[in-house]
Coordinates of C-alpha atoms and ligand atoms in Angstrom, one line a residue:
X1 CA -15.4 31.3 -16.1
X2 CA -12.7 30.2 -18.7
X3 CA -9.1 30.3 -18.1
X4 CA -5.9 30.4 -20.1
X5 CA -4.8 26.9 -19.4
X6 CA -1.5 25.3 -20.5
X7 CA -0.9 22.1 -21.8
X8 CA 2.5 20.0 -22.0
X9 CA 3.4 16.9 -23.8
X10 CA 6.4 15.2 -26.0
X11 CA 6.4 12.1 -27.9
X12 CA 9.6 11.3 -26.5
X13 CA 8.0 11.0 -22.9
X14 CA 6.6 8.1 -24.7
X15 CA 10.0 6.5 -25.9
X16 CA 11.1 6.2 -22.2
X17 CA 11.2 2.1 -22.3
X18 CA 10.6 0.3 -19.1
X19 CA 11.1 -3.1 -20.7
X20 CA 9.4 -6.3 -20.5
X21 CA 7.6 -7.2 -17.0
X22 CA 4.5 -8.7 -15.4
X23 CA 3.1 -5.3 -13.8
X24 CA 6.5 -4.6 -12.7
X25 CA 8.1 -7.7 -11.9
X26 CA 11.2 -7.9 -14.7
X27 CA 10.3 -10.6 -16.9
X28 CA 12.8 -13.8 -17.0
X29 CA 12.5 -17.6 -16.9
X30 CA 10.0 -17.6 -14.1
X31 CA 8.1 -14.3 -15.3
X32 CA 6.4 -14.4 -18.8
X33 CA 7.4 -11.5 -20.9
X34 CA 4.8 -8.7 -21.2
X35 CA 4.1 -4.9 -20.7
X36 CA 5.3 -3.0 -17.7
X37 CA 2.7 -1.2 -15.7
X38 CA 4.1 2.1 -16.4
X39 CA 4.1 2.2 -19.9
X40 CA 3.3 4.9 -22.5
X41 CA -0.5 4.1 -23.2
X42 CA -2.2 5.6 -20.3
X43 CA -0.5 8.8 -21.1
X44 CA -1.2 8.6 -25.0
X45 CA -5.1 7.8 -24.4
X46 CA -5.1 10.9 -21.9
X47 CA -3.7 13.3 -24.8
X48 CA -5.4 11.6 -27.2
X49 CA -9.2 12.1 -25.5
X50 CA -8.2 15.9 -25.1
X51 CA -7.7 15.9 -28.9
X52 CA -11.0 13.9 -29.9
X53 CA -12.8 15.8 -27.4
X54 CA -11.9 19.1 -29.1
X55 CA -10.3 20.7 -25.7
X56 CA -6.5 20.4 -26.8
X57 CA -7.5 23.0 -29.5
X58 CA -8.4 25.5 -26.9
X59 CA -5.3 25.1 -24.6
X60 CA -2.1 26.8 -24.7
X61 CA 0.3 24.8 -26.5
X62 CA 3.4 24.9 -23.9
X63 CA 6.5 23.1 -25.4
X64 CA 9.5 21.6 -23.1
X65 CA 13.1 22.0 -22.8
X66 CA 15.6 19.7 -21.3
X67 CA 16.5 20.7 -17.8
X68 CA 20.1 21.4 -17.5
X69 CA 22.4 19.5 -15.3
X70 CA 22.8 22.5 -12.9
X71 CA 19.1 22.4 -12.5
X72 CA 19.1 18.7 -11.8
X73 CA 21.9 18.9 -9.3
X74 CA 20.1 21.5 -7.3
X75 CA 18.0 18.4 -6.3
X76 CA 20.0 15.1 -6.9
X77 CA 23.5 14.2 -6.3
X78 CA 26.5 14.7 -8.9
X79 CA 27.1 10.8 -8.5
X80 CA 23.5 9.6 -9.1
X81 CA 23.1 11.9 -12.1
X82 CA 26.5 10.6 -13.6
X83 CA 25.4 7.0 -13.1
X84 CA 22.0 7.7 -14.7
X85 CA 23.6 9.3 -17.5
X86 CA 26.0 6.4 -18.3
X87 CA 23.7 3.9 -17.8
X88 CA 21.3 5.6 -20.5
X89 CA 24.5 5.9 -22.9
X90 CA 25.0 2.2 -22.6
X91 CA 21.9 0.0 -22.8
X92 CA 19.7 1.3 -20.0
X93 CA 19.8 -0.4 -16.3
X94 CA 17.9 0.4 -13.4
X95 CA 18.1 3.7 -11.6
X96 CA 17.5 2.3 -7.7
X97 CA 14.2 0.6 -7.0
X98 CA 12.2 -0.8 -9.4
X99 CA 12.7 2.0 -11.8
X100 CA 13.9 0.2 -15.4
X101 CA 14.9 2.2 -18.0
X102 CA 16.6 2.0 -21.6
X103 CA 18.8 3.9 -23.6
X104 CA 18.3 7.7 -24.0
X105 CA 16.0 7.9 -20.8
X106 CA 18.4 10.2 -19.3
X107 CA 17.6 12.8 -21.9
X108 CA 14.1 11.9 -21.7
X109 CA 14.0 12.4 -17.8
X110 CA 15.9 15.6 -18.4
X111 CA 13.0 16.5 -20.7
X112 CA 10.4 15.3 -18.1
X113 CA 11.8 17.8 -15.5
X114 CA 12.3 20.3 -18.1
X115 CA 8.7 20.1 -18.8
X116 CA 7.6 20.9 -15.3
X117 CA 9.8 23.8 -15.5
X118 CA 8.7 25.0 -18.9
X119 CA 5.2 25.0 -17.5
X120 CA 6.1 26.8 -14.1
X121 CA 7.6 29.9 -16.5
X122 CA 4.5 29.8 -18.6
X123 CA 2.6 30.2 -15.3
X124 CA 4.9 32.7 -13.6
X125 CA 5.1 35.0 -16.5
X126 CA 1.6 34.9 -17.1
X127 CA 1.3 33.5 -20.5
X128 CA -1.1 30.9 -18.9
X129 CA -3.1 30.8 -15.7
X130 CA -2.7 27.4 -14.7
X131 CA -1.9 24.1 -16.6
X132 CA -0.9 20.6 -17.0
X133 CA 2.2 18.9 -17.6
X134 CA 2.0 15.1 -19.2
X135 CA 5.6 14.0 -18.4
X136 CA 7.1 11.0 -18.0
X137 CA 9.0 9.4 -16.3
X138 CA 7.1 10.6 -13.1
X139 CA 8.9 12.0 -10.4
X140 CA 7.4 12.0 -7.0
X141 CA 9.6 9.0 -5.7
X142 CA 12.7 9.7 -6.9
X143 CA 15.2 10.6 -4.0
X144 CA 18.3 12.8 -4.1
X145 CA 20.7 9.7 -4.7
X146 CA 18.4 7.0 -6.1
X147 CA 15.4 6.6 -8.6
X148 CA 12.6 4.7 -7.0
X149 CA 8.9 3.6 -8.1
X150 CA 9.5 4.5 -11.8
X151 CA 10.7 7.9 -11.1
X152 CA 14.1 9.0 -12.3
X153 CA 14.6 12.7 -11.3
X154 CA 12.0 14.7 -9.2
X155 CA 10.5 16.7 -11.7
X156 CA 8.3 19.0 -9.3
X157 CA 11.1 19.9 -6.6
X158 CA 13.8 20.6 -9.8
X159 CA 11.0 23.1 -11.0
X160 CA 10.0 24.4 -7.9
X161 CA 13.8 25.2 -7.0
X162 CA 13.9 26.9 -10.4
X163 CA 10.9 29.0 -9.8
X164 CA 12.8 30.4 -6.7
X165 CA 15.6 31.1 -8.5
X166 CA 14.3 32.4 -12.1
X167 CA 10.9 34.0 -10.5
X168 CA 11.9 35.0 -7.0
X169 CA 9.2 33.5 -5.0
X170 CA 10.0 31.5 -1.8
X171 CA 6.6 29.7 -0.6
X172 CA 5.9 26.6 -2.6
X173 CA 3.0 24.5 -1.6
X174 CA 3.0 20.7 -3.4
X175 CA -0.1 18.4 -3.0
X176 CA 0.2 15.0 -3.8
X177 CA -3.0 13.3 -4.8
X178 CA -1.2 10.2 -6.2
X179 CA -2.3 6.9 -4.4
X180 CA 1.2 6.3 -3.4
X181 CA 3.5 8.3 -0.8
X182 CA 5.3 11.4 -2.3
X183 CA 8.6 10.3 -0.7
X184 CA 11.1 11.8 -3.2
X185 CA 9.2 15.4 -2.7
X186 CA 8.9 14.5 1.0
X187 CA 12.3 13.8 1.6
X188 CA 14.1 17.0 -0.7
X189 CA 11.7 19.6 1.1
X190 CA 11.9 17.9 4.6
X191 CA 14.0 20.7 6.3
X192 CA 12.7 23.3 4.4
X193 CA 10.0 26.0 5.8
X194 CA 9.3 27.3 2.9
X195 CA 8.0 24.6 1.0
X196 CA 4.9 22.9 2.1
X197 CA 4.2 19.2 1.4
X198 CA 1.0 17.7 1.6
X199 CA 0.6 13.9 0.2
X200 CA -2.9 12.0 0.3
X201 CA -2.0 8.4 -0.3
X202 CA -2.8 4.7 0.7
X203 CA -1.6 3.8 4.2
X204 CA 1.7 1.8 4.0
X205 CA 1.8 1.0 0.3
X206 CA 4.7 2.2 -1.4
X207 CA 7.0 2.7 -0.6
X208 CA 6.6 0.4 2.6
X209 CA 7.0 1.9 5.9
X210 CA 6.7 5.6 4.2
X211 CA 4.3 8.3 4.6
X212 CA 3.4 8.0 8.2
X213 CA 1.3 10.7 9.9
X214 CA 3.9 11.3 12.2
X215 CA 6.8 12.4 9.9
X216 CA 5.9 16.3 9.8
X217 CA 9.3 17.4 8.8
X218 CA 12.5 18.0 10.8
X219 CA 14.8 21.2 11.8
X220 CA 13.3 24.6 10.3
X221 CA 11.1 22.3 8.2
X222 CA 9.2 20.9 11.2
X223 CA 5.4 21.0 10.6
X224 CA 5.7 21.7 7.2
X225 CA 5.0 18.2 5.7
X226 CA 1.8 16.6 6.2
X227 CA 1.1 12.8 5.4
X228 CA -2.3 11.7 5.1
X229 CA -2.2 8.2 4.8
X230 CA -5.7 7.0 4.0
X231 CA -7.0 3.6 4.4
X232 CA -7.6 1.2 1.2
X233 CA -10.9 1.6 0.1
X234 CA -11.6 5.5 0.1
X235 CA -13.9 6.8 -2.2
X236 CA -15.6 10.2 -2.8
X237 CA -16.4 11.3 0.7
X238 CA -13.1 10.6 2.3
X239 CA -11.1 12.4 -0.3
X240 CA -13.1 15.7 -0.7
X241 CA -13.2 15.5 3.4
X242 CA -9.3 15.1 3.2
X243 CA -9.2 18.5 1.2
X244 CA -12.0 20.5 2.7
X245 CA -10.3 19.7 6.3
X246 CA -6.4 19.5 5.5
X247 CA -5.4 20.8 2.3
X248 CA -7.5 24.0 2.4
X249 CA -6.7 25.0 5.9
X250 CA -2.9 24.3 5.5
X251 CA -2.6 26.1 2.5
X252 CA -4.8 29.0 3.7
X253 CA -2.4 29.4 7.0
X254 CA 0.9 28.9 4.7
X255 CA -0.1 31.1 2.1
X256 CA 1.7 29.8 -1.0
X257 CA 2.8 31.9 -4.1
X258 CA 2.7 28.9 -6.5
X259 CA 1.2 25.8 -6.1
X260 CA 2.0 22.4 -7.5
X261 CA -0.3 19.3 -7.7
X262 CA 1.6 15.7 -8.1
X263 CA -1.0 14.4 -10.3
X264 CA -1.3 10.8 -10.3
X265 CA -4.4 8.9 -11.3
X266 CA -3.7 5.7 -9.6
X267 CA -6.4 6.4 -7.1
X268 CA -9.0 5.8 -9.5
X269 CA -11.4 2.8 -8.8
X270 CA -9.8 0.7 -12.0
X271 CA -5.9 1.2 -11.3
X272 CA -4.3 -2.1 -10.9
X273 CA -1.5 -0.5 -8.4
X274 CA -3.9 1.1 -5.8
X275 CA -6.7 0.0 -3.9
X276 CA -8.9 3.4 -3.9
X277 CA -12.2 3.9 -5.3
X278 CA -12.1 7.6 -7.0
X279 CA -13.7 8.5 -10.2
X280 CA -13.3 11.4 -12.7
X281 CA -16.0 13.4 -10.9
X282 CA -14.2 13.2 -7.7
X283 CA -10.6 14.6 -9.5
X284 CA -13.0 17.0 -11.0
X285 CA -14.4 18.0 -7.4
X286 CA -10.4 18.3 -5.8
X287 CA -9.4 20.4 -9.0
X288 CA -12.3 22.8 -8.2
X289 CA -10.9 23.2 -4.4
X290 CA -7.5 23.9 -5.5
X291 CA -8.5 26.5 -8.4
X292 CA -10.4 28.1 -5.5
X293 CA -7.3 28.0 -3.1
X294 CA -4.9 29.3 -6.1
X295 CA -7.2 32.1 -6.7
X296 CA -7.6 33.1 -3.0
X297 CA -3.8 32.7 -2.5
X298 CA -1.6 33.1 -5.4
X299 CA -3.1 34.6 -8.3
X300 CA -4.6 31.5 -9.4
X301 CA -0.9 29.8 -10.4
X302 CA -1.5 26.1 -10.1
X303 CA 1.1 23.6 -12.0
X304 CA 0.0 20.0 -12.5
X305 CA 2.7 17.4 -13.2
X306 CA 1.6 13.8 -14.0
X307 CA 2.8 10.9 -11.9
X308 CA 1.1 7.3 -11.7
X309 CA -2.1 6.0 -12.8
X310 CA -2.3 3.1 -14.8
X311 CA -5.4 2.1 -15.9
X312 CA -5.4 2.7 -19.7
X313 CA -9.2 2.6 -19.9
X314 CA -9.9 5.0 -17.2
X315 CA -7.2 7.4 -16.8
X316 CA -8.1 9.4 -19.8
X317 CA -11.4 10.4 -18.1
X318 CA -9.8 11.5 -14.9
X319 CA -7.4 13.6 -16.8
X320 CA -10.2 15.2 -19.1
X321 CA -12.3 16.2 -16.4
X322 CA -9.3 17.7 -14.3
X323 CA -8.5 19.5 -18.0
X324 CA -12.0 20.6 -18.4
X325 CA -12.1 22.4 -14.7
X326 CA -8.7 24.0 -15.1
X327 CA -9.7 25.5 -18.2
X328 CA -13.6 26.1 -17.7
X329 CA -14.2 24.5 -20.9
X330 CA -16.6 21.8 -21.0
X331 CA -16.6 18.8 -23.4
X332 CA -19.3 16.5 -24.6
X333 CA -17.1 13.2 -23.7
X334 CA -19.1 11.8 -20.5
X335 CA -17.4 9.3 -18.4
X336 CA -20.0 6.8 -18.5
X337 CA -17.8 4.5 -15.6
X338 CA -18.4 7.3 -13.5
X339 CA -22.3 7.3 -13.7
X340 CA -22.1 3.8 -12.7
X341 CA -19.6 3.7 -10.2
X342 CA -20.9 7.1 -8.4
X343 CA -23.9 5.2 -7.5
X344 CA -22.4 2.2 -6.0
X345 CA -22.2 1.8 -2.3
X346 CA -18.9 2.6 -0.5
X347 CA -18.2 6.4 -1.0
X348 CA -19.3 7.6 2.3
X349 CA -17.1 8.9 5.1
X350 CA -16.5 5.9 7.3
X351 CA -15.5 6.3 11.0
X352 CA -11.8 4.7 10.4
X353 CA -11.3 6.8 7.7
X354 CA -12.5 10.0 9.5
X355 CA -10.0 9.0 12.4
X356 CA -6.9 9.6 10.3
X357 CA -8.3 13.1 8.4
X358 CA -9.0 14.5 11.8
X359 CA -5.5 13.9 12.8
X360 CA -4.0 15.3 9.9
X361 CA -6.7 18.4 10.3
X362 CA -4.9 19.1 13.8
X363 CA -1.5 19.0 12.0
X364 CA -2.7 21.5 9.1
X365 CA -4.3 23.7 11.5
X366 CA -1.0 23.9 13.4
X367 CA 0.6 25.3 10.8
X368 CA 1.8 29.1 11.9
X369 CA -0.3 31.9 9.9
X370 CA 1.9 33.6 7.2
Ligands
ZN1 ZN1 1.3 6.3 -7.7

């Protein structure tokens, strides 16, 4: 079955400048200058493989717009937005914690959040069935009053608030498969009973002391935040088990009107900033599960927005697999790495992994049936 799948990107996303660093430590007298881990290359190569495979021509081209200040202020504080704007107009700076940016990144971050908005509009109006926003800077670590973990503005929450205001929906689910905890998304929706947030991440990784399983929401939002802090080393089976035993029952009970995926590919086996073992075949399987849920619950409405993923060589294969599944259009580009890795050991579900998934499954089944 083929679908109308949208793809959104923009060259300006690639011009967001994270400066000179060793991985993410800023270069200086004791750190040799080099490329920051969050640079444009992984995203360029993701888009490039779509073009070379021929798939890009079969996707619906969606253009981003800049988010307005009013749209950003639904999620972020006025002081924070003003600070980013002033630094960006000068020479750049740091948005908070390990979030360096150069001149013009305020406008680029507006275009990034606006990309998630534009894709949401295209899905909500039926122009497309589903779609992928390959935006930059990413968003899921950004908190109301500070940038964190390479994220300036919270792209998905900004787009979700827009979906509520412009399209009259209430219940939104955000499933975050980035290897790091979606702390910003969690914080923004922590007391919101109409936003179900699920983050599947490496236990106590980034941010530190964040994303614990007992953090389930507060006030009216109690029970509507699920963290699945998986131990390092998880491959195919624990990821699929997490989706089948946690994400599926949680969303079936919550019945969202729109589903977002915070799509980081840093859970991949080759990622320098994660210690998981996911291959493109597993991202493909997770996409199938999410498509099935979207069909069953909300007319297929599924919006993916790009987050992390730092292996320039491997992210394109993960992205291509997801786009093939979203659109139902196969290509003839094979993931040679997956053919090798999927036959290696370590992909089965081990007891210490099962333990945390079982705890999260209890939370998922405790969500009131809508
Ligand atoms: Zn990440």
